Amino acid sequence: MKIVNLGSGSKGNCTLVAGNNFCIMIDAGLPIKEIEEKLDSLNVSPTQIRGILITHEHSDHIKSVGKLSKKYHIPVYAHISEWPVLETKIADVPFNLRNGFENSFYIENMQISTFKLSHDANLCLGYTINIDGEKFSIATDLGYCPNSVVEKLKGSQVVLIEANHDENILSNNPHYPLILKKRILSNKGHLSNTQSANVILQLVGGTNQIILGHLSEENNTPELAYNTICSILSKNGIEEGKHIFIDIANQHKMSNIYEIKKKN
Ligand SMILES: [Zn+2]
Ligand SMILES: [Zn+2]
């Protein structure tokens, strides 16, 4: 399995997961032109995408879902209780390409399971993609990370987890109204660097690679996220680059390509 994040942040999110000769996309919140260009640079044709999985209805996750689905006949997958909310927002998706799920399901040989995240959306989901024990999980847009979610992430060789903000920068940001600060800091908002570190600590051992995602451009920097998280790990005897690897997804640039190889 290969994973590449095409862009992550409050202006758009999109992650590609490739199996042997097909891909799936998790969210398509970047402009369609940018997605097309990035796929092209990866030598991936949009027609190789067998499904777009939706985490939730916020525009930074669904902006180009309708256009991509219609243009390249890509099936779209969302939880059945999410479709009534999505209907008007991604009206371009042809009816025969709309798939609703309730529990885990398969796209070709990829087993896809979901878990609920606490966020101010109708429903927000994290995903685990599993091909014969090669496991990737993604969890962004969550106000806090309960044990039940940590359990879902455990054992995934690669995990993309949110590190949205630094609590101090956010609290002191003069450009953010109080109500917005409260929303982001609430249980239905976004995960801070510190919260993210506490999740990562629990993944050490089963997870090799962490990708930090959905960083705020206003209330965080890649350096700050990395340093805050590494310092919390280090206080707990965990060394980045030795016990676990941490990369940071970027709003504008594609991530590295991560490959999960089958254990023999
Ligand atoms: Zn959201
Ligand atoms: Zn978001």
PDB file of C-alpha atoms and ligand atoms in Angstrom:
ATOM      1  CA  MET A   1       0.000   0.000   0.000  1.00  0.00           C
ATOM      2  CA  LYS A   2       1.191   3.509  -0.759  1.00  0.00           C
ATOM      3  CA  ILE A   3      -0.060   6.716   0.789  1.00  0.00           C
ATOM      4  CA  VAL A   4       0.447  10.293  -0.295  1.00  0.00           C
ATOM      5  CA  ASN A   5      -1.201  13.417   1.037  1.00  0.00           C
ATOM      6  CA  LEU A   6      -1.898  15.923  -1.746  1.00  0.00           C
ATOM      7  CA  GLY A   7      -2.508  18.784   0.652  1.00  0.00           C
ATOM      8  CA  SER A   8      -3.772  19.292   4.187  1.00  0.00           C
ATOM      9  CA  GLY A   9      -4.973  22.285   6.162  1.00  0.00           C
ATOM     10  CA  SER A  10      -7.998  24.492   6.649  1.00  0.00           C
ATOM     11  CA  LYS A  11      -7.943  25.439   2.943  1.00  0.00           C
ATOM     12  CA  GLY A  12      -8.302  21.858   1.697  1.00  0.00           C
ATOM     13  CA  ASN A  13      -7.583  18.217   2.396  1.00  0.00           C
ATOM     14  CA  CYS A  14      -6.979  15.302   0.079  1.00  0.00           C
ATOM     15  CA  THR A  15      -5.178  11.987   0.589  1.00  0.00           C
ATOM     16  CA  LEU A  16      -4.521   9.238  -1.919  1.00  0.00           C
ATOM     17  CA  VAL A  17      -4.147   5.577  -0.975  1.00  0.00           C
ATOM     18  CA  ALA A  18      -2.917   3.190  -3.655  1.00  0.00           C
ATOM     19  CA  GLY A  19      -3.255  -0.563  -3.819  1.00  0.00           C
ATOM     20  CA  ASN A  20      -1.730  -2.674  -6.579  1.00  0.00           C
ATOM     21  CA  ASN A  21      -3.309  -1.084  -9.618  1.00  0.00           C
ATOM     22  CA  PHE A  22      -5.961   1.244  -8.294  1.00  0.00           C
ATOM     23  CA  CYS A  23      -6.368   4.063  -5.787  1.00  0.00           C
ATOM     24  CA  ILE A  24      -8.900   5.530  -3.470  1.00  0.00           C
ATOM     25  CA  MET A  25      -9.059   9.127  -2.372  1.00  0.00           C
ATOM     26  CA  ILE A  26      -9.988  10.308   1.106  1.00  0.00           C
ATOM     27  CA  ASP A  27     -11.647  13.744   0.788  1.00  0.00           C
ATOM     28  CA  ALA A  28     -11.208  16.016  -2.208  1.00  0.00           C
ATOM     29  CA  GLY A  29     -11.131  19.444  -0.633  1.00  0.00           C
ATOM     30  CA  LEU A  30      -8.461  21.008  -2.860  1.00  0.00           C
ATOM     31  CA  PRO A  31      -9.288  22.804  -6.124  1.00  0.00           C
ATOM     32  CA  ILE A  32      -9.871  20.257  -8.913  1.00  0.00           C
ATOM     33  CA  LYS A  33      -7.081  21.709 -11.055  1.00  0.00           C
ATOM     34  CA  GLU A  34      -4.595  21.263  -8.221  1.00  0.00           C
ATOM     35  CA  ILE A  35      -5.733  17.674  -7.659  1.00  0.00           C
ATOM     36  CA  GLU A  36      -5.439  16.903 -11.386  1.00  0.00           C
ATOM     37  CA  GLU A  37      -1.959  18.395 -11.575  1.00  0.00           C
ATOM     38  CA  LYS A  38      -0.751  16.548  -8.505  1.00  0.00           C
ATOM     39  CA  LEU A  39      -2.181  13.226  -9.717  1.00  0.00           C
ATOM     40  CA  ASP A  40      -0.481  13.814 -13.041  1.00  0.00           C
ATOM     41  CA  SER A  41       2.867  14.424 -11.337  1.00  0.00           C
ATOM     42  CA  LEU A  42       2.377  11.077  -9.567  1.00  0.00           C
ATOM     43  CA  ASN A  43       1.560   9.387 -12.869  1.00  0.00           C
ATOM     44  CA  VAL A  44      -1.879   8.514 -11.546  1.00  0.00           C
ATOM     45  CA  SER A  45      -4.854   8.842 -13.870  1.00  0.00           C
ATOM     46  CA  PRO A  46      -8.084  10.001 -12.192  1.00  0.00           C
ATOM     47  CA  THR A  47      -9.725   6.984 -13.840  1.00  0.00           C
ATOM     48  CA  GLN A  48      -7.641   4.736 -11.550  1.00  0.00           C
ATOM     49  CA  ILE A  49      -9.508   6.136  -8.548  1.00  0.00           C
ATOM     50  CA  ARG A  50     -12.169   3.621  -7.531  1.00  0.00           C
ATOM     51  CA  GLY A  51     -13.768   5.747  -4.863  1.00  0.00           C
ATOM     52  CA  ILE A  52     -13.704   9.036  -3.000  1.00  0.00           C
ATOM     53  CA  LEU A  53     -14.362   8.541   0.717  1.00  0.00           C
ATOM     54  CA  ILE A  54     -15.874  11.463   2.594  1.00  0.00           C
ATOM     55  CA  THR A  55     -14.943  12.294   6.177  1.00  0.00           C
ATOM     56  CA  HIS A  56     -17.495  15.087   6.655  1.00  0.00           C
ATOM     57  CA  GLU A  57     -19.351  17.860   4.898  1.00  0.00           C
ATOM     58  CA  HIS A  58     -17.049  20.842   5.562  1.00  0.00           C
ATOM     59  CA  SER A  59     -15.910  22.498   2.346  1.00  0.00           C
ATOM     60  CA  ASP A  60     -12.191  21.952   3.025  1.00  0.00           C
ATOM     61  CA  HIS A  61     -12.981  18.243   2.591  1.00  0.00           C
ATOM     62  CA  ILE A  62     -15.552  18.143  -0.217  1.00  0.00           C
ATOM     63  CA  LYS A  63     -14.855  21.148  -2.461  1.00  0.00           C
ATOM     64  CA  SER A  64     -14.042  19.125  -5.608  1.00  0.00           C
ATOM     65  CA  VAL A  65     -15.850  15.856  -4.881  1.00  0.00           C
ATOM     66  CA  GLY A  66     -18.791  16.623  -7.187  1.00  0.00           C
ATOM     67  CA  LYS A  67     -16.637  17.863 -10.065  1.00  0.00           C
ATOM     68  CA  LEU A  68     -14.203  14.934  -9.889  1.00  0.00           C
ATOM     69  CA  SER A  69     -16.947  12.349  -9.617  1.00  0.00           C
ATOM     70  CA  LYS A  70     -18.890  13.761 -12.550  1.00  0.00           C
ATOM     71  CA  LYS A  71     -15.867  14.330 -14.801  1.00  0.00           C
ATOM     72  CA  TYR A  72     -14.189  10.954 -14.245  1.00  0.00           C
ATOM     73  CA  HIS A  73     -17.157   8.788 -13.127  1.00  0.00           C
ATOM     74  CA  ILE A  74     -15.685   8.160  -9.688  1.00  0.00           C
ATOM     75  CA  PRO A  75     -17.976   6.559  -7.086  1.00  0.00           C
ATOM     76  CA  VAL A  76     -18.382   8.551  -3.879  1.00  0.00           C
ATOM     77  CA  TYR A  77     -18.704   6.861  -0.475  1.00  0.00           C
ATOM     78  CA  ALA A  78     -20.246   8.493   2.573  1.00  0.00           C
ATOM     79  CA  HIS A  79     -22.073   7.265   5.645  1.00  0.00           C
ATOM     80  CA  ILE A  80     -25.811   6.863   5.006  1.00  0.00           C
ATOM     81  CA  SER A  81     -26.652   9.505   7.592  1.00  0.00           C
ATOM     82  CA  GLU A  82     -24.296  11.958   5.889  1.00  0.00           C
ATOM     83  CA  TRP A  83     -25.880  11.823   2.422  1.00  0.00           C
ATOM     84  CA  PRO A  84     -28.911  14.020   3.255  1.00  0.00           C
ATOM     85  CA  VAL A  85     -26.455  16.752   4.336  1.00  0.00           C
ATOM     86  CA  LEU A  86     -24.129  16.201   1.379  1.00  0.00           C
ATOM     87  CA  GLU A  87     -26.867  16.067  -1.247  1.00  0.00           C
ATOM     88  CA  THR A  88     -27.005  19.814  -1.905  1.00  0.00           C
ATOM     89  CA  LYS A  89     -23.285  20.395  -1.320  1.00  0.00           C
ATOM     90  CA  ILE A  90     -22.040  17.858  -3.837  1.00  0.00           C
ATOM     91  CA  ALA A  91     -25.066  17.811  -6.121  1.00  0.00           C
ATOM     92  CA  ASP A  92     -22.835  17.127  -9.148  1.00  0.00           C
ATOM     93  CA  VAL A  93     -22.215  13.527  -8.064  1.00  0.00           C
ATOM     94  CA  PRO A  94     -24.276  11.367 -10.443  1.00  0.00           C
ATOM     95  CA  PHE A  95     -26.949   9.366  -8.594  1.00  0.00           C
ATOM     96  CA  ASN A  96     -25.585   6.009  -9.711  1.00  0.00           C
ATOM     97  CA  LEU A  97     -22.190   6.871  -8.184  1.00  0.00           C
ATOM     98  CA  ARG A  98     -23.519   7.650  -4.690  1.00  0.00           C
ATOM     99  CA  ASN A  99     -22.732   4.922  -2.187  1.00  0.00           C
ATOM    100  CA  GLY A 100     -23.908   4.891   1.402  1.00  0.00           C
ATOM    101  CA  PHE A 101     -22.374   2.678   4.057  1.00  0.00           C
ATOM    102  CA  GLU A 102     -23.090   1.996   7.682  1.00  0.00           C
ATOM    103  CA  ASN A 103     -20.254  -0.297   8.686  1.00  0.00           C
ATOM    104  CA  SER A 104     -17.004  -1.426   7.178  1.00  0.00           C
ATOM    105  CA  PHE A 105     -16.963  -2.250   3.477  1.00  0.00           C
ATOM    106  CA  TYR A 106     -14.603  -3.206   0.683  1.00  0.00           C
ATOM    107  CA  ILE A 107     -13.371  -1.428  -2.427  1.00  0.00           C
ATOM    108  CA  GLU A 108     -11.683  -4.200  -4.399  1.00  0.00           C
ATOM    109  CA  ASN A 109      -9.296  -5.791  -1.855  1.00  0.00           C
ATOM    110  CA  MET A 110      -9.184  -2.782   0.457  1.00  0.00           C
ATOM    111  CA  GLN A 111     -11.094  -3.230   3.657  1.00  0.00           C
ATOM    112  CA  ILE A 112     -12.352   0.137   4.784  1.00  0.00           C
ATOM    113  CA  SER A 113     -13.506   0.723   8.330  1.00  0.00           C
ATOM    114  CA  THR A 114     -14.590   3.935   9.954  1.00  0.00           C
ATOM    115  CA  PHE A 115     -14.744   5.461  13.389  1.00  0.00           C
ATOM    116  CA  LYS A 116     -16.642   8.485  14.615  1.00  0.00           C
ATOM    117  CA  LEU A 117     -14.765  11.682  15.468  1.00  0.00           C
ATOM    118  CA  SER A 118     -16.010  14.428  17.747  1.00  0.00           C
ATOM    119  CA  HIS A 119     -16.344  17.530  15.537  1.00  0.00           C
ATOM    120  CA  ASP A 120     -18.907  20.230  14.798  1.00  0.00           C
ATOM    121  CA  ALA A 121     -20.266  18.481  11.731  1.00  0.00           C
ATOM    122  CA  ASN A 122     -23.331  16.339  11.092  1.00  0.00           C
ATOM    123  CA  LEU A 123     -21.013  13.348  11.275  1.00  0.00           C
ATOM    124  CA  CYS A 124     -17.241  13.221  11.053  1.00  0.00           C
ATOM    125  CA  LEU A 125     -15.388   9.992  10.349  1.00  0.00           C
ATOM    126  CA  GLY A 126     -11.859   8.691  10.563  1.00  0.00           C
ATOM    127  CA  TYR A 127     -10.865   5.846   8.268  1.00  0.00           C
ATOM    128  CA  THR A 128      -8.701   2.757   8.466  1.00  0.00           C
ATOM    129  CA  ILE A 129      -7.659   1.167   5.182  1.00  0.00           C
ATOM    130  CA  ASN A 130      -6.461  -2.408   5.477  1.00  0.00           C
ATOM    131  CA  ILE A 131      -5.008  -4.655   2.778  1.00  0.00           C
ATOM    132  CA  ASP A 132      -3.955  -8.001   4.267  1.00  0.00           C
ATOM    133  CA  GLY A 133      -2.600  -6.397   7.446  1.00  0.00           C
ATOM    134  CA  GLU A 134      -1.083  -3.340   5.768  1.00  0.00           C
ATOM    135  CA  LYS A 135      -2.889  -0.627   7.682  1.00  0.00           C
ATOM    136  CA  PHE A 136      -3.214   3.108   7.243  1.00  0.00           C
ATOM    137  CA  SER A 137      -5.424   5.311   9.411  1.00  0.00           C
ATOM    138  CA  ILE A 138      -6.448   8.918   9.102  1.00  0.00           C
ATOM    139  CA  ALA A 139      -8.024  11.106  11.784  1.00  0.00           C
ATOM    140  CA  THR A 140      -8.365  14.850  11.300  1.00  0.00           C
ATOM    141  CA  ASP A 141     -11.045  17.273  12.471  1.00  0.00           C
ATOM    142  CA  LEU A 142     -11.534  16.046  16.026  1.00  0.00           C
ATOM    143  CA  GLY A 143     -11.873  18.072  19.216  1.00  0.00           C
ATOM    144  CA  TYR A 144     -10.439  15.333  21.375  1.00  0.00           C
ATOM    145  CA  CYS A 145      -9.274  11.784  20.913  1.00  0.00           C
ATOM    146  CA  PRO A 146     -10.946   9.300  23.243  1.00  0.00           C
ATOM    147  CA  ASN A 147      -9.467   5.873  23.936  1.00  0.00           C
ATOM    148  CA  SER A 148     -11.956   4.298  21.563  1.00  0.00           C
ATOM    149  CA  VAL A 149     -10.377   6.252  18.683  1.00  0.00           C
ATOM    150  CA  VAL A 150      -6.807   5.548  19.834  1.00  0.00           C
ATOM    151  CA  GLU A 151      -7.700   1.839  19.777  1.00  0.00           C
ATOM    152  CA  LYS A 152      -8.799   2.160  16.137  1.00  0.00           C
ATOM    153  CA  LEU A 153      -5.515   3.844  15.181  1.00  0.00           C
ATOM    154  CA  LYS A 154      -3.316   1.329  16.981  1.00  0.00           C
ATOM    155  CA  GLY A 155      -1.452  -1.119  14.786  1.00  0.00           C
ATOM    156  CA  SER A 156      -1.633   1.101  11.706  1.00  0.00           C
ATOM    157  CA  GLN A 157       1.873   1.288  10.286  1.00  0.00           C
ATOM    158  CA  VAL A 158       1.175   4.806   8.979  1.00  0.00           C
ATOM    159  CA  VAL A 159      -1.169   7.268  10.722  1.00  0.00           C
ATOM    160  CA  LEU A 160      -2.166  10.719   9.542  1.00  0.00           C
ATOM    161  CA  ILE A 161      -3.291  12.601  12.631  1.00  0.00           C
ATOM    162  CA  GLU A 162      -4.329  16.180  13.139  1.00  0.00           C
ATOM    163  CA  ALA A 163      -2.012  18.676  14.882  1.00  0.00           C
ATOM    164  CA  ASN A 164      -4.099  21.773  14.253  1.00  0.00           C
ATOM    165  CA  HIS A 165      -2.941  24.453  16.622  1.00  0.00           C
ATOM    166  CA  ASP A 166      -0.801  25.597  19.500  1.00  0.00           C
ATOM    167  CA  GLU A 167      -3.203  26.439  22.342  1.00  0.00           C
ATOM    168  CA  ASN A 168      -1.259  29.563  23.386  1.00  0.00           C
ATOM    169  CA  ILE A 169      -1.002  31.037  19.894  1.00  0.00           C
ATOM    170  CA  LEU A 170      -4.675  30.389  19.284  1.00  0.00           C
ATOM    171  CA  SER A 171      -5.769  31.835  22.637  1.00  0.00           C
ATOM    172  CA  ASN A 172      -3.706  34.987  22.043  1.00  0.00           C
ATOM    173  CA  ASN A 173      -4.485  35.402  18.334  1.00  0.00           C
ATOM    174  CA  PRO A 174      -5.956  38.928  18.036  1.00  0.00           C
ATOM    175  CA  HIS A 175      -7.483  38.129  14.639  1.00  0.00           C
ATOM    176  CA  TYR A 176      -9.682  35.320  15.951  1.00  0.00           C
ATOM    177  CA  PRO A 177     -13.014  36.176  17.573  1.00  0.00           C
ATOM    178  CA  LEU A 178     -13.598  34.565  20.961  1.00  0.00           C
ATOM    179  CA  ILE A 179     -16.420  32.404  19.649  1.00  0.00           C
ATOM    180  CA  LEU A 180     -14.155  30.875  17.004  1.00  0.00           C
ATOM    181  CA  LYS A 181     -11.387  30.246  19.561  1.00  0.00           C
ATOM    182  CA  LYS A 182     -13.909  28.501  21.790  1.00  0.00           C
ATOM    183  CA  ARG A 183     -15.130  26.369  18.900  1.00  0.00           C
ATOM    184  CA  ILE A 184     -11.623  25.245  17.895  1.00  0.00           C
ATOM    185  CA  LEU A 185     -10.596  24.531  21.499  1.00  0.00           C
ATOM    186  CA  SER A 186     -13.822  22.679  22.313  1.00  0.00           C
ATOM    187  CA  ASN A 187     -14.416  18.937  22.262  1.00  0.00           C
ATOM    188  CA  LYS A 188     -15.977  19.386  18.837  1.00  0.00           C
ATOM    189  CA  GLY A 189     -13.164  21.466  17.377  1.00  0.00           C
ATOM    190  CA  HIS A 190      -9.642  20.507  16.375  1.00  0.00           C
ATOM    191  CA  LEU A 191      -6.753  18.617  17.967  1.00  0.00           C
ATOM    192  CA  SER A 192      -3.879  20.717  19.353  1.00  0.00           C
ATOM    193  CA  ASN A 193      -0.195  19.807  19.124  1.00  0.00           C
ATOM    194  CA  THR A 194      -0.233  18.649  22.757  1.00  0.00           C
ATOM    195  CA  GLN A 195      -3.329  16.503  22.274  1.00  0.00           C
ATOM    196  CA  SER A 196      -1.814  15.046  19.136  1.00  0.00           C
ATOM    197  CA  ALA A 197       1.392  14.181  21.022  1.00  0.00           C
ATOM    198  CA  ASN A 198      -0.613  12.320  23.654  1.00  0.00           C
ATOM    199  CA  VAL A 199      -2.225  10.216  20.938  1.00  0.00           C
ATOM    200  CA  ILE A 200       1.109   9.535  19.212  1.00  0.00           C
ATOM    201  CA  LEU A 201       2.622   8.377  22.527  1.00  0.00           C
ATOM    202  CA  GLN A 202       0.032   5.612  22.646  1.00  0.00           C
ATOM    203  CA  LEU A 203       0.772   4.498  19.079  1.00  0.00           C
ATOM    204  CA  VAL A 204       4.503   3.927  19.555  1.00  0.00           C
ATOM    205  CA  GLY A 205       5.348   0.297  18.998  1.00  0.00           C
ATOM    206  CA  GLY A 206       2.683  -0.471  16.397  1.00  0.00           C
ATOM    207  CA  THR A 207       3.082   2.641  14.246  1.00  0.00           C
ATOM    208  CA  ASN A 208       6.212   3.469  12.330  1.00  0.00           C
ATOM    209  CA  GLN A 209       5.264   6.690  10.566  1.00  0.00           C
ATOM    210  CA  ILE A 210       3.161   9.626  11.721  1.00  0.00           C
ATOM    211  CA  ILE A 211       2.036  12.349   9.334  1.00  0.00           C
ATOM    212  CA  LEU A 212       0.827  15.466  11.105  1.00  0.00           C
ATOM    213  CA  GLY A 213      -2.076  17.028   9.230  1.00  0.00           C
ATOM    214  CA  HIS A 214      -4.591  19.880   9.149  1.00  0.00           C
ATOM    215  CA  LEU A 215      -2.095  22.372  10.630  1.00  0.00           C
ATOM    216  CA  SER A 216      -3.538  25.844  11.036  1.00  0.00           C
ATOM    217  CA  GLU A 217      -1.602  28.451   9.053  1.00  0.00           C
ATOM    218  CA  GLU A 218      -2.621  31.065  11.632  1.00  0.00           C
ATOM    219  CA  ASN A 219      -2.218  29.222  14.909  1.00  0.00           C
ATOM    220  CA  ASN A 220       0.633  26.812  14.281  1.00  0.00           C
ATOM    221  CA  THR A 221       3.822  26.327  12.321  1.00  0.00           C
ATOM    222  CA  PRO A 222       5.354  23.055  11.140  1.00  0.00           C
ATOM    223  CA  GLU A 223       8.414  23.685  13.360  1.00  0.00           C
ATOM    224  CA  LEU A 224       6.303  24.397  16.423  1.00  0.00           C
ATOM    225  CA  ALA A 225       4.116  21.315  15.883  1.00  0.00           C
ATOM    226  CA  TYR A 226       7.192  19.134  15.387  1.00  0.00           C
ATOM    227  CA  ASN A 227       9.115  20.567  18.352  1.00  0.00           C
ATOM    228  CA  THR A 228       6.165  20.486  20.756  1.00  0.00           C
ATOM    229  CA  ILE A 229       5.347  16.896  19.877  1.00  0.00           C
ATOM    230  CA  CYS A 230       8.955  15.682  19.926  1.00  0.00           C
ATOM    231  CA  SER A 231       9.557  17.296  23.295  1.00  0.00           C
ATOM    232  CA  ILE A 232       6.504  15.535  24.812  1.00  0.00           C
ATOM    233  CA  LEU A 233       7.625  12.240  23.254  1.00  0.00           C
ATOM    234  CA  SER A 234      11.159  12.751  24.513  1.00  0.00           C
ATOM    235  CA  LYS A 235       9.936  13.368  28.088  1.00  0.00           C
ATOM    236  CA  ASN A 236       8.386   9.919  27.816  1.00  0.00           C
ATOM    237  CA  GLY A 237      11.553   8.285  26.506  1.00  0.00           C
ATOM    238  CA  ILE A 238      10.435   8.229  22.876  1.00  0.00           C
ATOM    239  CA  GLU A 239      12.833   9.499  20.259  1.00  0.00           C
ATOM    240  CA  GLU A 240      11.617  10.739  16.872  1.00  0.00           C
ATOM    241  CA  GLY A 241      13.648   9.119  14.111  1.00  0.00           C
ATOM    242  CA  LYS A 242      14.292   6.063  16.257  1.00  0.00           C
ATOM    243  CA  HIS A 243      11.093   4.782  17.868  1.00  0.00           C
ATOM    244  CA  ILE A 244       8.746   6.550  15.464  1.00  0.00           C
ATOM    245  CA  PHE A 245       9.053   8.870  12.468  1.00  0.00           C
ATOM    246  CA  ILE A 246       7.149  12.141  12.192  1.00  0.00           C
ATOM    247  CA  ASP A 247       6.509  14.100   9.005  1.00  0.00           C
ATOM    248  CA  ILE A 248       4.270  17.083   8.437  1.00  0.00           C
ATOM    249  CA  ALA A 249       1.691  17.419   5.682  1.00  0.00           C
ATOM    250  CA  ASN A 250       1.601  20.765   3.936  1.00  0.00           C
ATOM    251  CA  GLN A 251      -1.336  22.810   2.653  1.00  0.00           C
ATOM    252  CA  HIS A 252       0.280  23.482  -0.689  1.00  0.00           C
ATOM    253  CA  LYS A 253       2.870  20.769  -1.306  1.00  0.00           C
ATOM    254  CA  MET A 254       2.443  17.012  -1.615  1.00  0.00           C
ATOM    255  CA  SER A 255       3.828  14.847   1.143  1.00  0.00           C
ATOM    256  CA  ASN A 256       6.399  12.129   0.707  1.00  0.00           C
ATOM    257  CA  ILE A 257       5.080   8.829  -0.584  1.00  0.00           C
ATOM    258  CA  TYR A 258       4.782   6.300   2.255  1.00  0.00           C
ATOM    259  CA  GLU A 259       4.874   2.631   1.482  1.00  0.00           C
ATOM    260  CA  ILE A 260       3.602  -0.076   3.806  1.00  0.00           C
ATOM    261  CA  LYS A 261       5.058  -3.447   3.005  1.00  0.00           C
ATOM    262  CA  LYS A 262       3.565  -6.768   3.938  1.00  0.00           C
ATOM    263  CA  LYS A 263       5.154  -8.440   6.947  1.00  0.00           C
ATOM    264  CA  ASN A 264       6.434 -11.894   6.181  1.00  0.00           C
TER     265      ASN A 264
HETATM  266 ZN    ZN B   1     -14.199  20.112   9.685  1.00  0.00          ZN
HETATM  267 ZN    ZN B   2     -11.202  20.327   8.049  1.00  0.00          ZN
END
